[in-house]
Coordinates of C-alpha atoms in Angstrom, one line a residue:
X1 CA -35.7 -19.2 18.8
X2 CA -38.6 -20.8 16.9
X3 CA -38.5 -19.9 13.2
X4 CA -41.4 -17.8 12.0
X5 CA -40.2 -17.9 8.4
X6 CA -38.0 -20.2 6.4
X7 CA -35.1 -17.6 6.4
X8 CA -34.9 -18.0 10.2
X9 CA -34.5 -21.8 9.9
X10 CA -30.7 -22.6 10.3
X11 CA -31.2 -26.1 8.8
X12 CA -32.0 -24.7 5.4
X13 CA -29.4 -24.0 2.8
X14 CA -28.1 -20.4 2.7
X15 CA -29.4 -19.6 -0.8
X16 CA -32.9 -20.9 0.1
X17 CA -32.9 -18.6 3.1
X18 CA -31.9 -15.6 1.0
X19 CA -34.6 -16.4 -1.5
X20 CA -37.2 -16.4 1.3
X21 CA -36.0 -13.2 2.9
X22 CA -35.5 -11.1 -0.2
X23 CA -39.1 -10.7 -1.2
X24 CA -40.1 -9.9 2.4
X25 CA -37.9 -6.8 2.5
X26 CA -39.1 -3.4 1.8
X27 CA -37.3 -1.1 -0.6
X28 CA -36.0 0.8 2.4
X29 CA -34.7 -2.5 4.0
X30 CA -32.8 -3.3 0.8
X31 CA -31.4 0.2 0.3
X32 CA -30.0 0.3 3.8
X33 CA -27.9 -2.9 3.2
X34 CA -25.9 -1.0 0.6
X35 CA -24.4 1.4 3.1
X36 CA -21.7 0.9 5.7
X37 CA -21.1 3.8 8.1
X38 CA -18.5 4.7 10.7
X39 CA -20.0 4.6 14.2
X40 CA -18.7 5.2 17.7
X41 CA -19.1 2.6 20.5
X42 CA -21.5 3.9 23.1
X43 CA -25.0 5.4 23.3
X44 CA -27.2 4.3 20.4
X45 CA -29.0 7.7 20.5
X46 CA -25.8 9.8 20.4
X47 CA -25.4 12.0 17.3
X48 CA -23.7 10.1 14.5
X49 CA -20.3 10.7 12.9
X50 CA -19.6 12.9 9.9
X51 CA -23.1 14.3 9.8
X52 CA -25.0 11.0 10.0
X53 CA -27.9 10.1 12.2
X54 CA -27.6 8.2 15.5
X55 CA -27.1 4.5 15.4
X56 CA -30.7 3.9 16.4
X57 CA -31.8 6.1 13.5
X58 CA -29.5 4.4 11.0
X59 CA -30.9 1.1 12.0
X60 CA -34.4 2.4 11.4
X61 CA -33.2 3.5 7.9
X62 CA -32.2 -0.1 7.2
X63 CA -28.4 0.2 7.8
X64 CA -27.0 -3.0 9.3
X65 CA -23.3 -2.7 8.5
X66 CA -21.1 -0.6 10.7
X67 CA -17.4 0.2 10.9
X68 CA -16.2 0.9 14.4
X69 CA -13.4 3.3 15.3
X70 CA -11.8 3.8 18.7
X71 CA -12.1 0.7 21.0
X72 CA -12.6 0.7 24.8
X73 CA -12.2 -2.6 26.7
X74 CA -13.1 -5.9 25.1
X75 CA -16.0 -6.3 27.4
X76 CA -17.4 -2.9 26.6
X77 CA -17.2 -3.6 22.9
X78 CA -18.9 -6.9 23.3
X79 CA -21.7 -5.4 25.5
X80 CA -22.3 -2.6 23.0
X81 CA -22.3 -5.1 20.2
X82 CA -25.0 -7.2 22.0
X83 CA -27.1 -4.1 22.6
X84 CA -26.9 -3.2 19.0
X85 CA -28.0 -6.7 17.9
X86 CA -30.9 -6.5 20.4
X87 CA -32.0 -3.2 18.8
X88 CA -31.7 -4.7 15.3
X89 CA -33.9 -7.6 16.4
X90 CA -36.7 -5.3 17.3
X91 CA -37.2 -4.4 13.6
X92 CA -39.8 -6.4 11.7
X93 CA -37.4 -8.7 9.9
X94 CA -34.7 -8.7 12.6
X95 CA -31.8 -8.5 10.2
X96 CA -28.6 -8.8 12.3
X97 CA -25.8 -6.2 12.3
X98 CA -22.3 -6.9 10.8
X99 CA -19.5 -5.0 12.6
X100 CA -16.3 -4.3 10.6
X101 CA -12.9 -2.9 11.6
X102 CA -9.7 -1.7 10.1
X103 CA -6.5 -3.3 11.3
X104 CA -6.0 -3.2 15.1
X105 CA -3.4 -5.8 15.9
X106 CA -0.2 -3.9 15.2
X107 CA 2.1 -1.6 17.2
X108 CA 1.4 1.7 15.5
X109 CA 0.7 5.3 16.4
X110 CA -0.8 6.3 13.1
X111 CA -4.6 6.2 12.8
X112 CA -4.3 7.0 9.1
X113 CA -3.0 3.5 8.4
X114 CA -4.6 1.4 11.2
X115 CA -6.8 1.8 14.2
X116 CA -5.4 2.1 17.7
X117 CA -5.0 -1.4 19.1
X118 CA -6.8 -0.7 22.4
X119 CA -7.3 -4.0 24.2
X120 CA -6.1 -6.1 21.3
X121 CA -2.8 -7.9 21.0
X122 CA 0.0 -6.0 19.2
X123 CA 2.2 -7.6 16.6
X124 CA 4.5 -5.8 14.2
X125 CA 2.8 -4.1 11.2
X126 CA 2.3 -6.2 8.1
X127 CA 5.7 -5.0 6.7
X128 CA 7.2 -6.7 9.7
X129 CA 5.3 -10.0 9.0
X130 CA 6.7 -9.7 5.4
X131 CA 10.2 -9.2 6.8
X132 CA 9.9 -12.6 8.5
X133 CA 8.7 -14.3 5.2
X134 CA 6.7 -16.9 7.2
X135 CA 3.3 -17.9 5.8
X136 CA 2.6 -20.1 8.9
X137 CA 3.2 -17.2 11.2
X138 CA 0.9 -15.0 9.1
X139 CA -1.8 -17.6 9.2
X140 CA -1.4 -18.1 13.0
X141 CA -1.5 -14.3 13.5
X142 CA -4.7 -14.1 11.4
X143 CA -6.3 -16.8 13.5
X144 CA -5.5 -14.8 16.6
X145 CA -7.1 -11.8 15.0
X146 CA -10.1 -13.9 14.2
X147 CA -10.4 -15.1 17.8
X148 CA -10.1 -11.7 19.3
X149 CA -12.5 -10.1 16.8
X150 CA -15.1 -12.8 17.2
X151 CA -14.9 -12.4 21.0
X152 CA -16.2 -8.8 20.8
X153 CA -18.5 -9.2 17.8
X154 CA -16.4 -8.0 14.9
X155 CA -17.2 -10.2 11.9
X156 CA -15.7 -8.4 9.0
X157 CA -12.0 -7.3 8.5
X158 CA -11.2 -4.4 6.3
X159 CA -7.8 -5.9 5.6
X160 CA -5.4 -7.3 4.5
X161 CA -4.0 -4.6 2.3
X162 CA -2.4 -6.4 -0.6
X163 CA -1.2 -3.4 -2.6
X164 CA 2.4 -3.5 -3.8
X165 CA 4.7 -0.8 -2.3
X166 CA 6.4 0.1 -5.6
X167 CA 6.4 3.8 -5.0
X168 CA 8.8 4.4 -2.1
X169 CA 7.2 7.7 -1.1
X170 CA 3.6 6.3 -0.7
X171 CA 2.2 6.9 2.8
X172 CA 0.2 3.6 3.0
X173 CA 3.1 1.1 2.9
X174 CA 3.2 0.1 6.6
X175 CA 0.1 -2.1 6.2
X176 CA 1.2 -3.8 3.0
X177 CA 3.5 -6.8 2.7
X178 CA 6.0 -4.7 0.8
X179 CA 7.3 -4.5 -2.8
X180 CA 7.3 -8.0 -4.1
X181 CA 4.2 -9.4 -5.8
X182 CA 5.0 -13.1 -5.1
X183 CA 5.6 -12.5 -1.4
X184 CA 2.5 -10.4 -1.1
X185 CA 0.4 -13.0 -2.8
X186 CA 1.6 -15.8 -0.6
X187 CA 1.2 -13.9 2.7
X188 CA -2.1 -12.4 1.6
X189 CA -3.5 -15.9 1.0
X190 CA -2.2 -17.1 4.4
X191 CA -3.9 -14.1 6.0
X192 CA -7.2 -14.8 4.3
X193 CA -7.1 -18.4 5.4
X194 CA -6.4 -17.5 9.0
X195 CA -9.4 -15.1 9.1
X196 CA -11.9 -17.0 7.0
X197 CA -10.8 -20.6 7.3
X198 CA -11.2 -22.8 4.3
X199 CA -14.5 -21.1 3.5
X200 CA -16.7 -18.5 5.2
X201 CA -18.8 -19.9 8.0
X202 CA -20.1 -19.3 11.5
X203 CA -16.5 -19.4 12.9
X204 CA -15.1 -17.0 10.3
X205 CA -14.3 -13.3 10.0
X206 CA -15.2 -12.2 6.5
X207 CA -12.2 -10.6 4.7
X208 CA -12.4 -7.4 2.6
X209 CA -9.0 -7.3 0.9
X210 CA -7.9 -4.0 -0.5
X211 CA -7.3 -1.9 -2.6
X212 CA -8.3 -3.5 -6.0
X213 CA -6.6 -3.4 -8.6
X214 CA -3.6 -2.3 -6.5
X215 CA -3.2 1.0 -4.8
X216 CA 0.6 1.3 -4.9
X217 CA 1.5 3.1 -8.1
X218 CA 0.6 6.7 -7.0
X219 CA 2.0 9.6 -9.0
X220 CA 4.8 11.2 -7.0
X221 CA 3.8 8.9 -4.1
X222 CA 0.9 11.1 -3.1
X223 CA -2.2 9.4 -1.6
X224 CA -5.6 9.6 -3.2
X225 CA -7.3 10.5 0.1
X226 CA -6.5 13.9 -1.2
X227 CA -7.1 15.6 -4.6
X228 CA -3.4 16.1 -5.2
X229 CA -2.8 12.4 -5.1
X230 CA -5.8 11.2 -7.1
X231 CA -3.7 9.8 -10.1
X232 CA -2.4 6.3 -10.4
X233 CA 0.1 5.9 -13.2
X234 CA 1.8 3.0 -15.0
X235 CA 4.8 4.3 -16.9
X236 CA 6.5 1.0 -16.6
X237 CA 3.5 -1.0 -17.9
X238 CA 3.2 -3.0 -14.7
X239 CA -0.6 -2.9 -14.2
X240 CA -0.8 -6.7 -14.4
X241 CA 1.8 -7.2 -11.8
X242 CA -0.3 -5.3 -9.2
X243 CA -3.2 -7.6 -10.0
X244 CA -1.3 -10.7 -9.0
X245 CA -2.0 -10.6 -5.2
X246 CA -5.7 -10.0 -6.0
X247 CA -5.9 -13.0 -8.3
X248 CA -4.4 -15.1 -5.6
X249 CA -6.9 -13.7 -3.0
X250 CA -9.8 -14.5 -5.3
X251 CA -8.5 -18.1 -5.9
X252 CA -8.3 -18.4 -2.1
X253 CA -11.9 -17.5 -1.7
X254 CA -11.7 -13.9 -0.4
X255 CA -15.2 -12.8 0.5
X256 CA -15.0 -9.1 -0.3
X257 CA -12.8 -6.6 -2.1
X258 CA -12.4 -2.8 -1.8
X259 CA -11.4 -0.7 -4.8
X260 CA -9.1 2.3 -4.0
X261 CA -9.9 6.0 -4.4
X262 CA -7.3 6.5 -7.2
X263 CA -8.1 7.0 -10.9
X264 CA -6.0 5.2 -13.5
X265 CA -4.2 7.4 -16.0
X266 CA -3.1 6.3 -19.4
X267 CA -4.5 2.8 -19.5
X268 CA -5.8 2.0 -22.9
X269 CA -9.5 1.6 -23.0
X270 CA -10.0 2.4 -19.3
X271 CA -12.0 5.4 -18.2
X272 CA -10.0 7.8 -16.1
X273 CA -12.3 7.9 -13.1
X274 CA -11.8 6.6 -9.5
X275 CA -11.8 2.8 -9.3
X276 CA -15.1 2.8 -7.3
X277 CA -16.8 4.4 -10.3
X278 CA -14.9 2.4 -12.9
X279 CA -17.0 -0.1 -14.8
X280 CA -14.0 -1.2 -16.9
X281 CA -12.4 -2.3 -13.7
X282 CA -15.2 -3.6 -11.6
X283 CA -17.5 -5.2 -14.1
X284 CA -15.2 -5.7 -17.0
X285 CA -12.0 -6.9 -15.2
X286 CA -13.1 -8.0 -11.7
X287 CA -16.5 -9.6 -12.4
X288 CA -16.3 -10.8 -16.0
X289 CA -12.6 -11.5 -16.5
X290 CA -11.5 -12.6 -13.1
X291 CA -14.9 -14.2 -12.1
X292 CA -15.2 -12.6 -8.7
X293 CA -18.8 -12.9 -7.4
X294 CA -18.2 -11.7 -3.9
X295 CA -19.0 -8.3 -2.3
X296 CA -17.4 -5.1 -3.7
X297 CA -17.5 -2.3 -1.2
X298 CA -16.2 1.1 -2.1
X299 CA -13.5 2.9 -0.1
X300 CA -14.9 5.3 2.5
X301 CA -16.6 8.5 1.4
X302 CA -16.3 8.3 -2.4
X303 CA -19.8 9.8 -2.9
X304 CA -19.2 12.7 -0.6
X305 CA -15.5 13.5 -0.8
X306 CA -13.0 11.4 -2.8
X307 CA -15.0 11.3 -6.0
X308 CA -12.0 11.6 -8.4
X309 CA -12.9 12.0 -12.1
X310 CA -16.5 12.6 -11.3
X311 CA -16.3 15.7 -9.2
X312 CA -18.6 17.5 -11.6
X313 CA -21.4 15.0 -11.0
X314 CA -24.1 15.4 -8.3
X315 CA -24.2 13.1 -5.3
X316 CA -27.1 11.2 -7.0
X317 CA -25.2 10.9 -10.3
X318 CA -22.1 9.6 -8.5
X319 CA -24.3 6.9 -6.8
X320 CA -25.7 5.9 -10.2
X321 CA -22.3 5.7 -11.8
X322 CA -20.9 3.5 -9.0
X323 CA -23.9 1.2 -9.1
X324 CA -23.5 0.9 -12.9
X325 CA -19.8 0.2 -12.3
X326 CA -20.8 -2.9 -10.3
X327 CA -20.3 -2.0 -6.6
X328 CA -22.5 -3.6 -3.9
X329 CA -21.9 -1.3 -1.0
X330 CA -20.9 2.3 -0.2
X331 CA -18.3 2.5 2.6
X332 CA -18.5 5.6 4.8
X333 CA -21.9 6.7 3.5
X334 CA -25.3 6.6 4.9
X335 CA -27.7 8.2 2.4
X336 CA -30.0 5.2 1.9
X337 CA -32.8 7.7 1.2
X338 CA -31.1 8.8 -1.9
X339 CA -31.0 5.3 -3.3
X340 CA -34.7 4.8 -2.4
X341 CA -35.5 7.9 -4.4
X342 CA -33.4 6.7 -7.4
X343 CA -35.3 3.5 -7.5
X344 CA -38.7 5.1 -7.1
X345 CA -38.0 7.5 -9.9
X346 CA -36.9 4.6 -12.2
X347 CA -33.3 5.6 -12.4
X348 CA -32.2 2.3 -10.7
X349 CA -34.1 -0.9 -11.1
X350 CA -35.2 -3.2 -8.2
X351 CA -33.4 -6.0 -10.0
X352 CA -30.1 -4.2 -9.9
X353 CA -30.5 -3.5 -6.1
X354 CA -31.4 -7.2 -5.6
X355 CA -28.1 -8.4 -7.1
X356 CA -26.2 -6.6 -4.4
X357 CA -28.7 -7.3 -1.6
X358 CA -28.4 -11.1 -2.3
X359 CA -24.6 -10.9 -1.9
X360 CA -24.8 -8.9 1.3
X361 CA -27.5 -11.1 2.9
X362 CA -25.7 -14.3 1.9
X363 CA -22.6 -13.1 3.8
X364 CA -24.7 -12.5 7.0
X365 CA -26.2 -16.0 6.6
X366 CA -22.8 -17.6 6.0
X367 CA -21.4 -15.9 9.1
X368 CA -24.2 -17.4 11.1
X369 CA -25.4 -14.0 12.3
X370 CA -29.1 -14.8 11.9
X371 CA -28.7 -17.8 14.1
X372 CA -26.3 -16.7 16.9
X373 CA -25.9 -13.0 16.9
X374 CA -24.7 -12.4 20.4
X375 CA -21.2 -12.8 22.0
X376 CA -20.2 -13.7 25.6
X377 CA -19.4 -10.3 26.9
X378 CA -18.3 -11.8 30.3
X379 CA -15.6 -13.8 28.6
X380 CA -14.4 -11.2 26.1
X381 CA -11.7 -9.8 28.4
X382 CA -10.3 -13.3 29.0
X383 CA -10.0 -13.9 25.3
X384 CA -8.7 -10.6 24.0
X385 CA -5.1 -9.6 24.7
X386 CA -4.1 -12.6 26.9
X387 CA -0.7 -12.6 28.5
X388 CA 0.5 -15.4 26.2
X389 CA -0.7 -13.6 23.1
X390 CA 0.9 -10.3 24.1
X391 CA 4.2 -12.1 24.8
X392 CA 4.1 -13.6 21.3
X393 CA 3.3 -10.2 19.9
X394 CA 6.3 -8.6 21.5
X395 CA 8.6 -11.5 20.5
X396 CA 7.4 -11.1 16.9
X397 CA 8.0 -7.4 17.0
X398 CA 11.6 -8.1 18.1
X399 CA 12.1 -10.9 15.6
X400 CA 10.9 -8.7 12.7
X401 CA 13.8 -6.3 13.3
X402 CA 16.1 -6.3 10.3
X403 CA 19.8 -5.8 10.9
X404 CA 21.2 -3.6 8.2
X405 CA 24.8 -3.1 9.4
X406 CA 26.8 -4.2 12.4
X407 CA 30.1 -3.1 13.8
X408 CA 32.9 -5.6 13.3
X409 CA 33.9 -5.1 17.0
X410 CA 33.7 -2.6 19.9
X411 CA 31.0 -1.6 22.4
X412 CA 28.5 -0.9 19.6
X413 CA 28.8 -4.4 18.1
X414 CA 25.3 -5.9 18.4
X415 CA 24.1 -7.5 20.5
X416 CA 25.1 -5.0 23.2
X417 CA 26.7 -6.5 26.2
X418 CA 25.1 -5.9 29.6
X419 CA 26.5 -3.3 31.9
X420 CA 27.3 -0.6 29.3
X421 CA 26.8 3.0 30.0
X422 CA 24.2 4.1 27.4
X423 CA 23.2 7.5 26.1
X424 CA 19.7 7.0 24.6
X425 CA 17.2 9.0 22.5
X426 CA 13.7 7.8 22.0
X427 CA 13.9 5.1 24.7
X428 CA 13.2 5.6 28.4
X429 CA 15.7 5.1 31.1
X430 CA 13.4 2.4 32.6
X431 CA 13.7 0.3 29.5
X432 CA 17.4 -0.3 30.2
X433 CA 16.8 -1.5 33.8
X434 CA 18.9 -4.6 34.5
X435 CA 20.6 -4.3 31.2
X436 CA 22.6 -1.1 31.1
X437 CA 23.2 2.2 32.9
X438 CA 21.5 5.1 31.3
X439 CA 23.5 8.4 31.2
X440 CA 22.5 11.9 30.2
X441 CA 25.7 13.0 28.5
X442 CA 27.6 11.6 25.5
X443 CA 30.9 12.2 27.3
X444 CA 29.8 9.6 30.0
X445 CA 28.6 7.0 27.5
X446 CA 30.2 3.8 26.2
X447 CA 27.6 3.7 23.4
X448 CA 24.7 5.8 22.1
X449 CA 21.4 4.3 21.0
X450 CA 19.1 6.5 18.8
X451 CA 15.5 5.4 18.1
X452 CA 14.5 7.2 14.9
X453 CA 11.6 7.2 12.5
X454 CA 11.6 7.3 8.7
X455 CA 11.4 11.0 7.8
X456 CA 8.4 12.6 6.1
X457 CA 7.2 16.1 5.1
X458 CA 4.5 17.5 7.3
X459 CA 1.1 17.9 5.5
X460 CA -1.8 19.9 6.8
X461 CA -1.7 21.7 10.1
X462 CA -0.3 18.9 12.2
X463 CA -3.6 18.1 13.7
X464 CA -5.8 17.2 10.7
X465 CA -6.4 13.8 9.1
X466 CA -4.1 14.8 6.3
X467 CA -1.2 15.3 8.7
X468 CA -1.2 11.6 9.6
X469 CA -0.1 10.7 6.1
X470 CA 3.7 10.4 6.1
X471 CA 4.4 11.6 2.5
X472 CA 7.0 13.5 0.6
X473 CA 10.8 13.2 0.8
X474 CA 12.4 10.1 2.3
X475 CA 15.6 12.1 3.2
X476 CA 16.5 13.4 6.6
X477 CA 16.9 17.2 6.8
X478 CA 20.5 18.3 6.5
X479 CA 20.5 19.7 10.1
X480 CA 19.3 16.3 11.5
X481 CA 21.9 14.4 9.6
X482 CA 24.6 16.7 10.9
X483 CA 23.3 16.3 14.5
X484 CA 23.2 12.5 14.3
X485 CA 26.6 12.2 12.6
X486 CA 28.1 14.4 15.3
X487 CA 26.8 11.9 17.9
X488 CA 28.3 9.1 15.8
X489 CA 31.7 10.9 15.7
X490 CA 31.6 11.4 19.5
X491 CA 30.6 7.9 20.6
X492 CA 30.0 4.5 18.9
X493 CA 26.3 4.7 17.9
X494 CA 23.5 2.2 17.2
X495 CA 20.5 3.4 15.3
X496 CA 17.1 1.6 15.5
X497 CA 14.8 3.1 12.9
X498 CA 11.1 2.5 12.4
X499 CA 10.3 2.1 8.7
X500 CA 6.7 2.8 7.9
X501 CA 8.1 3.4 4.4
X502 CA 11.7 3.4 3.1
X503 CA 14.2 6.0 4.3
X504 CA 17.4 7.4 2.7
X505 CA 20.0 6.1 5.1
X506 CA 23.1 6.6 3.0
X507 CA 24.8 9.2 5.3
X508 CA 23.7 7.6 8.5
X509 CA 24.6 4.1 7.6
X510 CA 28.1 5.3 6.8
X511 CA 28.4 7.0 10.2
X512 CA 26.7 4.7 12.7
X513 CA 28.4 1.6 14.1
X514 CA 25.2 -0.5 13.6
X515 CA 21.8 0.1 12.1
X516 CA 18.6 -1.9 12.9
X517 CA 15.2 -1.4 11.2
X518 CA 11.9 -2.2 12.8
X519 CA 8.4 -2.3 11.5
X520 CA 6.4 -1.4 14.5
X521 CA 7.9 -2.3 17.9
X522 CA 7.4 -1.2 21.4
X523 CA 10.2 -0.2 23.7
X524 CA 10.5 -3.7 25.3
X525 CA 10.8 -5.3 21.8
X526 CA 13.5 -2.8 20.8
X527 CA 15.6 -3.2 23.9
X528 CA 15.3 -7.0 23.8
X529 CA 16.7 -7.0 20.3
X530 CA 19.5 -4.6 21.2
X531 CA 20.8 -6.8 24.0
X532 CA 20.4 -10.1 22.1
X533 CA 17.5 -11.5 24.2
X534 CA 15.7 -11.8 20.8
X535 CA 17.4 -12.4 17.5
X536 CA 16.6 -10.1 14.6
X537 CA 15.4 -12.4 11.8
X538 CA 13.9 -9.9 9.4
X539 CA 14.8 -9.3 5.8
X540 CA 13.8 -6.1 4.0
X541 CA 10.4 -6.2 2.4
X542 CA 11.4 -3.4 0.0
X543 CA 14.5 -1.8 -1.4
X544 CA 16.0 1.1 0.6
X545 CA 17.0 3.7 -2.0
X546 CA 20.3 5.3 -2.0
X547 CA 19.1 8.8 -2.8
X548 CA 16.0 10.9 -3.5
X549 CA 17.4 11.4 -7.0
X550 CA 17.0 7.7 -7.6
X551 CA 13.5 7.7 -6.1
X552 CA 12.3 10.6 -8.3
X553 CA 13.7 8.9 -11.4
X554 CA 12.0 5.6 -10.7
X555 CA 8.6 4.5 -12.1
X556 CA 5.8 4.3 -9.5
X557 CA 4.4 1.0 -10.8
X558 CA 7.7 -0.8 -11.2
X559 CA 9.2 -2.8 -8.4
X560 CA 12.8 -2.5 -7.4
X561 CA 13.2 0.4 -9.8
X562 CA 15.5 2.8 -7.9
X563 CA 19.0 2.8 -9.2
X564 CA 21.7 1.3 -6.9
X565 CA 19.7 0.8 -3.7
X566 CA 21.6 1.2 -0.5
X567 CA 20.1 -2.0 0.9
X568 CA 18.1 -4.3 -1.4
X569 CA 14.9 -6.3 -0.8
X570 CA 15.8 -9.4 1.2
X571 CA 18.9 -7.8 2.9
X572 CA 19.2 -8.8 6.6
X573 CA 22.2 -9.8 8.6
X574 CA 22.4 -12.0 11.7
X575 CA 24.3 -11.2 14.9
X576 CA 26.7 -14.1 14.4
X577 CA 27.5 -12.9 10.8
X578 CA 31.1 -11.8 10.7
X579 CA 31.3 -11.4 6.9
X580 CA 31.9 -7.9 5.4
X581 CA 29.0 -5.5 5.9
X582 CA 28.1 -4.3 2.4
X583 CA 26.3 -0.9 2.0
X584 CA 24.9 -1.8 -1.4
X585 CA 24.1 -5.0 -3.2
X586 CA 21.9 -6.3 -6.1
X587 CA 18.2 -6.6 -5.4
X588 CA 16.7 -10.0 -4.8
X589 CA 13.0 -10.8 -5.6
X590 CA 10.8 -13.7 -4.8
X591 CA 11.6 -15.2 -8.2
X592 CA 15.3 -15.2 -7.4
X593 CA 17.2 -16.7 -4.4
X594 CA 17.1 -14.5 -1.3
X595 CA 20.4 -13.8 0.5
X596 CA 21.4 -16.6 2.8
X597 CA 21.8 -15.4 6.4

């Protein structure tokens, strides 16, 4: 394409192109850049989500950043992306669209923490990557994510989540790297390098790490998506510890950061309002003290819904407060017309808007979107979810398993031997094909295998967004404990438990012959691990508390703070380990030697 204006010339420096484009933009063009809305893949004229206009209408209003939800085939995503870019090009300045996504490359069934994988390759959740303690693996994984995202046109990642999982009850732990600040910082940097490369460029996916300044220390473990979880508390005085992964991310060149919904309580000199409205945090700490000059995008819907500490303000007043705090973009919002009105009435200056517009334009130029905005839709299906990538994903799901206990001998000693008669719950009969004989009755079984999930207390009606947040007690109900222990008394039993957050396993670990933990694993990965076709190499990324009493007495901001954990951070046995199987041991952190297994 011949360049009409200097900003269209790919040979010019990025800053020169931004300087040329900025004065050509109308106020409406500029305002639209400061909003990023959810959209559905499909008809550009279909009604928008959450009361917004259609995509075509949003483009006409100047919006050029969109966050996609459910994904069809790779080819369909790529074709839709190209159609969207063609529509954007018809507008006078032809500003390209930036497509973003929440995490998609993990085995999960919980859309509150990550999007459904759809056509993308599935690895374990980030807790599983943390269990493997391998920076090289994390960087390779992120490069795979980059390749698959770029194939369909996704150029911004709303991840990694580098919060510290210091509150065992918090519902958002599955997409963190666990409880330890040092491990989280190291793996977070590897993740950023894998997605962005050494610096953001045309081959990159721009990273929006979250949730600054650390979303883990939630009061009672409740999540600030909801009013009852709006408070972040620091009774242990560990605010600075939660900053460590973000300092490492900034040093690594992370392009974007997202503040969390929560409001800090009891921090000296800090206003008690949500982080997206908090000038002390965004301008004072992030911009001035830490020197971050990248994009700050709010978490989704803070003007409309999760406006903690400023509920009494109008929509316009909330927007003013967030802009004054120093944010550049509003996630999950689309009311660019409100911002235009605030500028025209003199409540926001053009200069203030231009500061954020420069950052947002610069990122589009750095990503090369102005120069090569289309993707090869015909090739997308051959790049995304290849046979080799899926095989590596399943192998990693298996390897991330963490062996908590193992029988000294007998049929339930892991790995299971072939040919056993197995009573199974949570695994299909087909998954044992060629390995064991499934039976329907405990009386017929040599061994029982129970696939469990960390317990939670149901919130909402079971169908609402709230219901996807696994919150509340970590203890199994008494009736379920009795049911499982009765199985263990009847036949040697192996438990494989999915830990999207810690679970109280005190009674079960004492009854079962062997206990495995996984962090997002399909049936095939679980069964391969059970039969020794893959070796479990994981080490716990957080402590497993011994009781809810210990959890309730711990400080939400303090790592490794539950008394006498049943299994500590770093615990993980190997199948050839014949040493005694301790049920409790001292915690190990990244600053002390990990157990040798």
